[in-house]
């Protein structure tokens, strides 16, 4: 069966720290390898540090195309990855997210902290509002996001999040399975109350 979506580029949100879990650290590298081998351009935050650097390294060491998008105030030699295929500088964090959205056919959140969650939930909110129809995935490396997913399910149980919005989130512990789910993702119809000119 032919896939519903064509994915030529994916934005990856993840930590700029190494963390303490070597399995998660290794998974980040393998995501980069996977994207390179499937000829998918990696769009990410442009840092050489932490899990961000690992994803980029995995892609670059396997002849992948990697585009970094970094705000001007973070563009220091201690942070920015200077060996990327492309590096785009934005004025601020908001422009960075808009540019990553524009360049990507979908989004994947790897383990991360506040910044990763902020990026994930903003892109999910945009989907909920019908502002884009791109697939959004969470790579639940070694159960990292179990507690967050339980909290999100609790939102549904308490009637504060509609189940159809929860279904916008594709979740797997396997990058291959997650990618296949993203290929076959079918977006929600644009909400009736949303003016088409706003989408």
XYZ file of N, CA, C and O in Angstrom:
796
model
N 0.841 -1.192 0.000
C 0.000 0.000 0.000
C 0.882 1.249 0.000
O 1.851 1.342 0.741
N 0.544 2.210 -0.866
C 1.328 3.425 -0.977
C 1.163 4.287 0.271
O 0.068 4.424 0.818
N 2.275 4.863 0.723
C 2.249 5.704 1.913
C 1.419 6.956 1.658
O 1.372 7.480 0.542
N 0.782 7.427 2.706
C -0.064 8.624 2.610
C 0.779 9.892 2.476
O 0.367 10.854 1.841
N 1.965 9.896 3.080
C 2.821 11.081 3.094
C 4.163 10.815 2.428
O 4.668 9.695 2.482
N 4.713 11.844 1.830
C 6.086 11.783 1.330
C 6.947 12.596 2.290
O 6.646 13.751 2.575
N 7.987 11.968 2.791
C 8.845 12.630 3.777
C 10.261 12.725 3.228
O 10.961 11.726 3.090
N 10.658 13.950 2.906
C 12.011 14.213 2.412
C 12.878 14.875 3.475
O 14.098 14.887 3.344
N 12.232 15.431 4.498
C 12.980 16.100 5.569
C 12.198 15.976 6.869
O 10.968 15.978 6.865
N 12.925 15.851 7.965
C 12.298 15.759 9.282
C 13.016 16.688 10.250
O 14.250 16.718 10.300
N 12.236 17.426 11.023
C 12.793 18.225 12.112
C 12.881 17.354 13.355
O 11.928 16.650 13.687
N 14.007 17.397 14.009
C 14.211 16.628 15.237
C 14.422 17.605 16.392
O 15.300 18.478 16.344
N 13.593 17.453 17.428
C 13.722 18.230 18.664
C 14.364 17.326 19.714
O 13.898 16.205 19.940
N 15.403 17.800 20.380
C 16.027 16.982 21.427
C 16.959 17.843 22.267
O 17.161 19.028 21.995
N 17.531 17.205 23.276
C 18.335 17.923 24.277
C 19.675 18.380 23.715
O 20.277 17.724 22.863
N 20.158 19.500 24.258
C 21.518 19.951 23.968
C 22.481 19.487 25.062
O 23.616 19.945 25.131
N 22.000 18.565 25.906
C 22.836 17.935 26.938
C 22.995 16.456 26.609
O 22.153 15.868 25.916
N 24.062 15.855 27.146
C 24.297 14.430 26.914
C 23.332 13.553 27.694
O 22.975 12.461 27.247
N 22.928 14.025 28.890
C 22.132 13.184 29.769
C 22.977 12.130 30.441
O 24.203 12.070 30.282
N 22.318 11.265 31.199
C 23.030 10.234 31.970
C 22.727 8.827 31.495
O 23.260 7.864 32.052
N 21.879 8.686 30.468
C 21.472 7.369 29.979
C 22.196 7.079 28.668
O 21.916 7.697 27.642
N 23.136 6.140 28.710
C 23.937 5.860 27.513
C 23.096 5.290 26.382
O 23.406 5.497 25.198
N 21.998 4.598 26.707
C 21.133 4.039 25.668
C 20.433 5.156 24.885
O 20.323 5.101 23.656
N 19.961 6.170 25.600
C 19.322 7.308 24.943
C 20.339 8.053 24.078
O 20.041 8.468 22.951
N 21.549 8.208 24.583
C 22.627 8.872 23.844
C 22.909 8.128 22.542
O 23.024 8.740 21.466
N 22.971 6.808 22.620
C 23.217 5.990 21.428
C 22.031 6.037 20.470
O 22.214 6.060 19.237
N 20.818 6.055 21.003
C 19.622 6.128 20.155
C 19.626 7.391 19.311
O 19.208 7.380 18.146
N 20.070 8.502 19.897
C 20.106 9.767 19.160
C 21.013 9.645 17.939
O 20.660 10.094 16.839
N 22.159 9.024 18.122
C 23.072 8.806 16.986
C 22.399 7.948 15.922
O 22.481 8.240 14.720
N 21.717 6.892 16.363
C 21.082 5.969 15.420
C 19.947 6.635 14.645
O 19.663 6.255 13.501
N 19.286 7.620 15.232
C 18.272 8.377 14.492
C 18.921 9.097 13.316
O 18.402 9.088 12.188
N 20.070 9.708 13.562
C 20.793 10.363 12.481
C 21.198 9.388 11.393
O 21.065 9.681 10.191
N 21.677 8.227 11.792
C 22.045 7.182 10.826
C 20.831 6.777 9.996
O 20.900 6.673 8.758
N 19.714 6.555 10.667
C 18.484 6.138 9.991
C 18.060 7.167 8.943
O 17.730 6.815 7.804
N 18.058 8.433 9.322
C 17.636 9.475 8.393
C 18.559 9.524 7.187
O 18.093 9.635 6.036
N 19.849 9.435 7.415
C 20.805 9.471 6.302
C 20.584 8.298 5.349
O 20.564 8.477 4.123
N 20.395 7.116 5.905
C 20.241 5.920 5.059
C 18.925 5.911 4.296
O 18.810 5.245 3.268
N 17.942 6.654 4.799
C 16.660 6.758 4.097
C 16.558 8.038 3.269
O 15.473 8.387 2.804
N 17.703 8.706 3.091
C 17.773 9.911 2.254
C 16.814 11.007 2.737
O 16.197 11.715 1.943
N 16.698 11.130 4.047
C 15.841 12.146 4.653
C 16.738 13.229 5.250
O 17.605 12.944 6.078
N 16.523 14.455 4.839
C 17.312 15.562 5.372
C 16.949 15.819 6.829
O 15.771 15.876 7.181
N 17.954 15.949 7.662
C 17.760 16.282 9.071
C 17.713 17.795 9.232
O 18.638 18.499 8.819
N 16.628 18.274 9.816
C 16.497 19.675 10.189
C 16.540 19.716 11.717
O 15.736 19.047 12.376
N 17.466 20.465 12.282
C 17.563 20.465 13.747
C 18.124 21.801 14.212
O 18.375 22.700 13.412
N 18.343 21.918 15.502
C 18.667 23.203 16.113
C 20.065 23.731 15.941
O 20.396 24.789 16.473
N 20.941 23.019 15.218
C 22.236 23.559 14.838
C 23.363 23.440 15.848
O 24.460 23.942 15.613
N 23.123 22.768 16.975
C 24.156 22.672 18.010
C 25.022 21.427 17.803
O 24.580 20.411 17.281
N 26.269 21.540 18.282
C 27.165 20.382 18.269
C 27.114 19.631 19.602
O 27.778 18.616 19.776
N 26.310 20.137 20.539
C 26.305 19.599 21.896
C 25.200 18.572 22.116
O 24.160 18.590 21.463
N 25.422 17.679 23.076
C 24.387 16.780 23.581
C 23.773 15.867 22.538
O 24.420 15.460 21.570
N 22.483 15.551 22.753
C 21.776 14.676 21.828
C 21.642 15.329 20.461
O 21.635 14.639 19.434
N 21.555 16.657 20.426
C 21.502 17.370 19.148
C 22.744 17.062 18.318
O 22.660 16.744 17.119
N 23.886 17.149 18.947
C 25.136 16.853 18.255
C 25.224 15.405 17.815
O 25.769 15.102 16.740
N 24.682 14.504 18.638
C 24.692 13.081 18.303
C 23.869 12.779 17.053
O 24.290 12.021 16.181
N 22.678 13.351 16.970
C 21.833 13.130 15.801
C 22.542 13.637 14.547
O 22.586 12.951 13.512
N 23.094 14.840 14.640
C 23.804 15.408 13.498
C 24.997 14.545 13.098
O 25.226 14.288 11.904
N 25.749 14.079 14.085
C 26.925 13.255 13.799
C 26.520 11.949 13.114
O 27.163 11.511 12.148
N 25.439 11.329 13.609
C 24.978 10.088 12.995
C 24.619 10.274 11.537
O 24.926 9.411 10.693
N 23.992 11.394 11.222
C 23.616 11.659 9.826
C 24.838 11.994 8.983
O 25.034 11.439 7.887
N 25.686 12.898 9.474
C 26.836 13.347 8.693
C 27.830 12.218 8.430
O 28.402 12.136 7.328
N 28.017 11.344 9.411
C 28.970 10.237 9.237
C 28.445 9.164 8.297
O 29.172 8.225 7.948
N 27.181 9.304 7.871
C 26.595 8.362 6.921
C 26.101 9.086 5.659
O 25.143 8.656 5.011
N 26.794 10.180 5.350
C 26.568 10.942 4.115
C 25.171 11.541 4.022
O 24.621 11.694 2.923
N 24.588 11.879 5.174
C 23.287 12.522 5.180
C 23.398 14.030 5.011
O 24.479 14.619 5.172
N 22.275 14.654 4.680
C 22.205 16.110 4.582
C 21.637 16.639 5.895
O 20.584 16.179 6.352
N 22.333 17.592 6.488
C 21.938 18.129 7.787
C 21.869 19.652 7.709
O 22.857 20.307 7.370
N 20.705 20.180 8.027
C 20.513 21.626 8.070
C 20.258 22.057 9.506
O 19.321 21.570 10.149
N 21.094 22.931 10.009
C 20.923 23.479 11.343
C 20.256 24.835 11.278
O 20.530 25.622 10.363
N 19.375 25.095 12.235
C 18.702 26.392 12.327
C 18.941 26.912 13.741
O 18.473 26.312 14.715
N 19.666 28.004 13.845
C 20.088 28.460 15.169
C 19.869 29.976 15.299
O 20.111 30.719 14.346
N 19.370 30.436 16.440
C 19.213 31.882 16.627
C 20.567 32.553 16.845
O 21.512 31.936 17.336
N 20.639 33.807 16.473
C 21.894 34.544 16.501
C 22.564 34.491 17.875
O 23.783 34.311 17.977
N 21.765 34.601 18.954
C 22.375 34.694 20.289
C 23.014 33.379 20.749
O 23.804 33.376 21.692
N 22.692 32.272 20.085
C 23.318 30.993 20.420
C 24.485 30.648 19.490
O 25.158 29.634 19.692
N 24.709 31.488 18.499
C 25.698 31.157 17.466
C 27.108 31.511 17.939
O 27.730 32.448 17.461
N 27.596 30.753 18.877
C 28.969 30.905 19.351
C 29.735 29.642 19.005
O 29.147 28.578 18.790
N 31.051 29.737 18.970
C 31.854 28.582 18.562
C 31.750 27.438 19.566
O 32.032 26.296 19.243
N 31.325 27.755 20.806
C 31.182 26.706 21.813
C 29.913 25.887 21.598
O 29.784 24.789 22.119
N 28.957 26.436 20.842
C 27.652 25.793 20.679
C 27.405 25.303 19.263
O 27.030 24.161 19.027
N 27.617 26.151 18.277
C 27.185 25.868 16.913
C 28.043 24.775 16.266
O 29.245 24.680 16.488
N 27.392 23.943 15.476
C 28.065 22.886 14.717
C 28.543 23.502 13.409
O 27.744 23.983 12.612
N 29.841 23.482 13.176
C 30.403 24.151 11.996
C 30.576 23.208 10.808
O 31.010 23.645 9.739
N 30.210 21.936 10.961
C 30.425 20.982 9.870
C 29.160 20.539 9.173
O 29.129 19.463 8.555
N 28.104 21.340 9.234
C 26.815 20.944 8.679
C 26.739 21.195 7.174
O 27.514 21.974 6.614
N 25.769 20.557 6.538
C 25.529 20.806 5.118
C 25.048 22.227 4.905
O 25.444 22.906 3.952
N 24.162 22.687 5.797
C 23.614 24.041 5.730
C 23.432 24.561 7.148
O 23.064 23.799 8.039
N 23.659 25.853 7.332
C 23.408 26.487 8.627
C 22.634 27.770 8.391
O 23.080 28.649 7.646
N 21.460 27.871 9.014
C 20.604 29.040 8.868
C 20.553 29.755 10.217
O 20.315 29.128 11.254
N 20.782 31.059 10.192
C 20.737 31.867 11.417
C 19.453 32.682 11.441
O 19.102 33.323 10.448
N 18.754 32.643 12.572
C 17.525 33.424 12.727
C 17.725 34.490 13.807
O 18.674 34.424 14.586
N 16.796 35.433 13.846
C 16.907 36.520 14.822
C 16.589 36.049 16.232
O 17.151 36.549 17.201
N 15.661 35.094 16.368
C 15.239 34.672 17.700
C 14.690 33.254 17.659
O 14.658 32.601 16.610
N 14.239 32.776 18.814
C 13.756 31.408 18.945
C 12.471 31.186 18.142
O 12.259 30.123 17.556
N 11.602 32.180 18.135
C 10.338 32.028 17.418
C 10.585 31.861 15.919
O 10.000 30.983 15.279
N 11.463 32.682 15.355
C 11.784 32.543 13.942
C 12.443 31.199 13.655
O 12.241 30.626 12.581
N 13.215 30.702 14.612
C 13.841 29.394 14.438
C 12.780 28.313 14.270
O 12.868 27.477 13.380
N 11.757 28.327 15.121
C 10.694 27.314 15.036
C 9.920 27.432 13.727
O 9.577 26.415 13.109
N 9.651 28.658 13.307
C 8.948 28.855 12.041
C 9.765 28.319 10.871
O 9.228 27.661 9.971
N 11.061 28.590 10.872
C 11.925 28.120 9.791
C 12.009 26.598 9.787
O 11.942 25.959 8.721
N 12.139 25.983 10.967
C 12.192 24.526 11.040
C 10.881 23.920 10.536
O 10.878 22.901 9.835
N 9.773 24.562 10.884
C 8.478 24.107 10.385
C 8.435 24.168 8.861
O 8.034 23.229 8.180
N 8.871 25.288 8.304
C 8.799 25.489 6.858
C 9.677 24.497 6.092
O 9.329 24.095 4.975
N 10.801 24.111 6.680
C 11.758 23.236 5.991
C 11.428 21.755 6.115
O 12.021 20.935 5.417
N 10.472 21.403 6.986
C 10.280 19.997 7.362
C 8.954 19.423 6.886
O 7.947 20.122 6.825
N 8.984 18.126 6.594
C 7.774 17.378 6.237
C 7.153 16.689 7.442
O 6.099 16.057 7.329
N 7.807 16.764 8.589
C 7.310 16.148 9.812
C 8.261 16.452 10.956
O 9.318 17.070 10.745
N 7.895 16.008 12.152
C 8.633 16.372 13.363
C 8.770 15.160 14.285
O 7.819 14.394 14.447
N 9.942 15.031 14.895
C 10.171 13.962 15.865
C 10.791 14.575 17.124
O 11.773 15.320 17.039
N 10.220 14.242 18.279
C 10.814 14.626 19.553
C 11.569 13.433 20.125
O 10.991 12.363 20.333
N 12.850 13.613 20.356
C 13.669 12.673 21.106
C 13.683 13.142 22.558
O 13.133 14.198 22.868
N 14.294 12.397 23.467
C 14.383 12.870 24.846
C 14.996 14.263 24.943
O 15.900 14.627 24.178
N 14.477 15.045 25.866
C 14.979 16.393 26.063
C 14.370 17.014 27.300
O 13.640 16.362 28.050
N 14.648 18.290 27.491
C 14.160 19.020 28.652
C 13.080 20.016 28.277
O 12.287 19.783 27.365
N 13.071 21.157 28.955
C 12.027 22.159 28.744
C 11.957 22.618 27.285
O 10.875 22.774 26.722
N 13.110 22.866 26.679
C 13.121 23.364 25.306
C 12.506 22.382 24.331
O 11.736 22.762 23.439
N 12.829 21.104 24.502
C 12.272 20.067 23.633
C 10.763 19.976 23.799
O 10.017 19.874 22.817
N 10.301 20.014 25.047
C 8.857 19.940 25.296
C 8.150 21.161 24.731
O 7.047 21.047 24.181
N 8.777 22.327 24.867
C 8.168 23.555 24.343
C 8.006 23.454 22.827
O 6.957 23.802 22.269
N 9.017 22.960 22.140
C 8.942 22.801 20.686
C 7.881 21.780 20.302
O 7.088 22.002 19.370
N 7.872 20.660 21.023
C 6.897 19.602 20.737
C 5.471 20.097 20.913
O 4.619 19.914 20.027
N 5.194 20.749 22.045
C 3.817 21.147 22.315
C 3.372 22.320 21.447
O 2.189 22.427 21.123
N 4.305 23.172 21.049
C 3.889 24.244 20.139
C 3.514 23.673 18.781
O 2.493 24.046 18.198
N 4.306 22.735 18.271
C 4.004 22.160 16.957
C 2.738 21.308 17.024
O 1.961 21.231 16.063
N 2.482 20.676 18.175
C 1.231 19.941 18.366
C 0.034 20.888 18.407
O -1.021 20.602 17.826
N 0.198 22.025 19.076
C -0.883 23.003 19.152
C -1.210 23.556 17.770
O -2.380 23.733 17.413
N -0.181 23.797 16.975
C -0.412 24.259 15.599
C -1.226 23.220 14.817
O -2.111 23.577 14.051
N -0.899 21.932 15.015
C -1.651 20.871 14.330
C -3.091 20.830 14.822
O -4.033 20.658 14.041
N -3.276 20.962 16.130
C -4.618 20.949 16.734
C -5.480 22.061 16.145
O -6.682 21.893 15.922
N -4.860 23.212 15.877
C -5.574 24.361 15.329
C -5.732 24.297 13.806
O -6.349 25.173 13.207
N -5.154 23.261 13.197
C -5.257 23.123 11.750
C -4.268 23.975 10.987
O -4.416 24.181 9.781
N -3.226 24.484 11.664
C -2.245 25.348 11.006
C -1.236 24.564 10.174
O -0.524 25.143 9.355
N -1.134 23.263 10.411
C -0.347 22.393 9.536
C -0.915 20.980 9.643
O -1.697 20.666 10.546
N -0.538 20.140 8.703
C -1.053 18.771 8.648
C 0.083 17.747 8.581
O -0.088 16.652 8.071
N 1.209 18.124 9.139
C 2.394 17.270 9.086
C 2.410 16.302 10.264
O 1.949 16.641 11.357
N 2.948 15.101 10.063
C 2.993 14.125 11.165
C 3.969 14.534 12.256
O 5.019 15.127 11.985
N 3.605 14.190 13.496
C 4.410 14.523 14.669
C 4.643 13.248 15.466
O 3.692 12.569 15.856
N 5.899 12.926 15.713
C 6.219 11.694 16.427
C 7.018 11.938 17.687
O 7.771 12.911 17.791
N 6.832 11.036 18.647
C 7.679 10.990 19.841
C 8.439 9.676 19.807
O 7.826 8.605 19.746
N 9.770 9.759 19.806
C 10.574 8.549 19.946
C 10.756 8.307 21.440
O 11.522 9.007 22.107
N 10.020 7.332 21.932
C 10.007 7.067 23.379
C 11.172 6.156 23.751
O 10.991 5.003 24.146
N 12.379 6.703 23.654
C 13.601 5.938 23.913
C 13.623 5.389 25.327
O 13.641 6.145 26.294
N 13.618 4.060 25.420
C 13.744 3.377 26.709
C 12.755 3.915 27.735
O 13.084 4.059 28.918
N 11.538 4.223 27.273
C 10.462 4.649 28.167
C 10.596 6.054 28.705
O 9.883 6.430 29.647
N 11.476 6.867 28.088
C 11.728 8.220 28.605
C 10.451 9.034 28.756
O 10.286 9.780 29.732
N 9.535 8.885 27.802
C 8.333 9.714 27.807
C 7.109 9.027 28.422
O 5.990 9.554 28.299
N 7.296 7.901 29.100
C 6.151 7.181 29.672
C 5.306 8.066 30.586
O 4.073 8.075 30.511
N 5.956 8.790 31.473
C 5.219 9.624 32.433
C 4.490 10.773 31.733
O 3.359 11.109 32.091
N 5.131 11.377 30.744
C 4.487 12.461 30.011
C 3.264 11.940 29.252
O 2.200 12.574 29.256
N 3.385 10.777 28.637
C 2.264 10.201 27.892
C 1.116 9.846 28.826
O -0.056 10.013 28.478
N 1.439 9.394 30.032
C 0.391 9.115 31.019
C -0.314 10.409 31.420
O -1.541 10.443 31.583
N 0.452 11.490 31.575
C -0.148 12.783 31.886
C -1.074 13.232 30.763
O -2.180 13.734 31.012
N -0.655 13.041 29.526
C -1.480 13.430 28.385
C -2.754 12.592 28.323
O -3.841 13.107 28.032
N -2.631 11.295 28.622
C -3.819 10.450 28.674
C -4.754 10.868 29.802
O -5.985 10.771 29.686
N -4.180 11.354 30.901
C -4.990 11.859 32.010
C -5.765 13.109 31.595
O -6.904 13.325 32.023
N -5.161 13.938 30.744
C -5.870 15.101 30.194
C -7.130 14.655 29.445
O -8.183 15.289 29.546
N -6.984 13.556 28.690
C -8.137 13.020 27.952
C -9.187 12.502 28.927
O -10.384 12.813 28.801
N -8.748 11.739 29.947
C -9.690 11.172 30.919
C -10.450 12.259 31.659
O -11.638 12.095 31.981
N -9.782 13.364 31.944
C -10.412 14.461 32.679
C -11.209 15.399 31.770
O -11.769 16.394 32.236
N -11.243 15.094 30.493
C -12.031 15.899 29.576
C -11.411 17.228 29.191
O -12.095 18.122 28.699
N -10.091 17.369 29.399
C -9.411 18.622 29.079
C -8.640 18.540 27.763
O -8.082 19.544 27.313
N -8.593 17.360 27.183
C -7.965 17.163 25.879
C -8.797 16.142 25.115
O -9.072 15.062 25.630
N -9.223 16.496 23.919
C -10.024 15.572 23.137
C -9.158 14.433 22.621
O -7.988 14.637 22.263
N -9.722 13.243 22.586
C -8.953 12.068 22.179
C -8.396 12.222 20.779
O -7.293 11.757 20.485
N -9.131 12.876 19.890
C -8.644 13.054 18.517
C -7.374 13.902 18.490
O -6.524 13.737 17.607
N -7.236 14.815 19.465
C -6.010 15.602 19.535
C -4.861 14.756 20.081
O -3.714 14.899 19.648
N -5.160 13.900 21.032
C -4.141 12.976 21.526
C -3.644 12.082 20.398
O -2.462 11.726 20.331
N -4.540 11.743 19.480
C -4.176 10.867 18.371
C -3.287 11.552 17.333
O -2.793 10.890 16.412
N -3.104 12.863 17.485
C -2.143 13.557 16.622
C -0.709 13.146 16.935
O 0.191 13.336 16.118
N -0.489 12.595 18.127
C 0.851 12.225 18.575
C 1.124 10.767 18.224
O 0.456 9.863 18.725
N 2.110 10.539 17.383
C 2.531 9.185 17.035
C 3.683 8.810 17.956
O 4.633 9.576 18.109
N 3.602 7.639 18.572
C 4.587 7.258 19.588
C 5.133 5.866 19.311
O 4.371 4.936 19.021
N 6.439 5.714 19.408
C 7.069 4.393 19.325
C 8.453 4.468 19.947
O 9.083 5.527 19.973
N 8.926 3.332 20.412
C 10.296 3.225 20.889
C 11.260 2.876 19.771
O 12.470 2.828 19.984
N 10.739 2.658 18.567
C 11.543 2.267 17.406
C 11.473 3.354 16.344
O 10.377 3.753 15.926
N 12.610 3.823 15.859
C 12.614 4.858 14.832
C 12.012 4.335 13.533
O 11.314 5.067 12.818
N 12.230 3.067 13.214
C 11.650 2.507 11.991
C 10.133 2.485 12.068
O 9.448 2.924 11.136
N 9.591 1.988 13.179
C 8.137 1.940 13.339
C 7.542 3.348 13.352
O 6.495 3.602 12.737
N 8.221 4.259 14.025
C 7.732 5.634 14.088
C 7.695 6.250 12.689
O 6.709 6.894 12.298
N 8.741 6.031 11.923
C 8.805 6.562 10.563
C 7.682 5.981 9.699
O 7.017 6.718 8.961
N 7.437 4.690 9.813
C 6.370 4.066 9.031
C 5.004 4.623 9.422
O 4.147 4.854 8.572
N 4.813 4.864 10.719
C 3.555 5.464 11.184
C 3.392 6.888 10.650
O 2.282 7.318 10.317
N 4.496 7.604 10.553
C 4.448 8.970 10.029
C 4.110 8.976 8.537
O 3.372 9.831 8.048
N 4.642 8.007 7.819
C 4.327 7.895 6.393
C 2.835 7.683 6.168
O 2.278 8.129 5.167
N 2.194 6.982 7.094
C 0.786 6.625 6.927
C -0.171 7.492 7.742
O -1.365 7.209 7.802
N 0.349 8.554 8.341
C -0.468 9.450 9.150
C -1.488 10.189 8.286
O -1.173 10.703 7.207
N -2.732 10.236 8.775
C -3.774 11.007 8.109
C -4.193 12.148 9.036
O -4.666 11.906 10.142
N -4.012 13.395 8.596
C -4.317 14.526 9.468
C -5.808 14.690 9.702
O -6.638 14.207 8.930
N -6.139 15.368 10.793
C -7.530 15.717 11.082
C -8.021 16.726 10.064
O -7.239 17.504 9.531
N -9.328 16.761 9.810
C -9.883 17.851 9.006
C -9.662 19.183 9.722
O -9.560 19.229 10.946
N -9.580 20.250 8.957
C -9.457 21.587 9.557
C -10.705 21.862 10.397
O -11.825 21.601 9.949
N -10.538 22.307 11.644
C -11.712 22.593 12.492
C -12.703 23.521 11.793
O -12.318 24.453 11.101
N -14.003 23.234 11.975
C -15.052 23.994 11.284
C -15.001 25.480 11.619
O -15.362 26.324 10.811
N -14.549 25.802 12.839
C -14.550 27.194 13.252
C -13.343 27.956 12.724
O -13.250 29.165 12.871
N -12.409 27.242 12.076
C -11.187 27.889 11.598
C -11.377 28.392 10.173
O -11.759 27.634 9.288
N -11.161 29.666 9.962
C -11.218 30.249 8.638
C -10.119 29.651 7.770
O -8.969 29.571 8.185
N -10.448 29.244 6.541
C -9.460 28.603 5.677
C -8.266 29.509 5.387
O -7.149 29.044 5.170
N -8.504 30.822 5.395
C -7.425 31.748 5.131
C -6.379 31.761 6.253
O -5.262 32.233 6.079
N -6.738 31.196 7.412
C -5.821 31.194 8.555
C -4.928 29.969 8.556
O -4.011 29.878 9.354
N -5.219 28.979 7.717
C -4.448 27.739 7.726
C -3.301 27.790 6.754
O -3.203 28.685 5.945
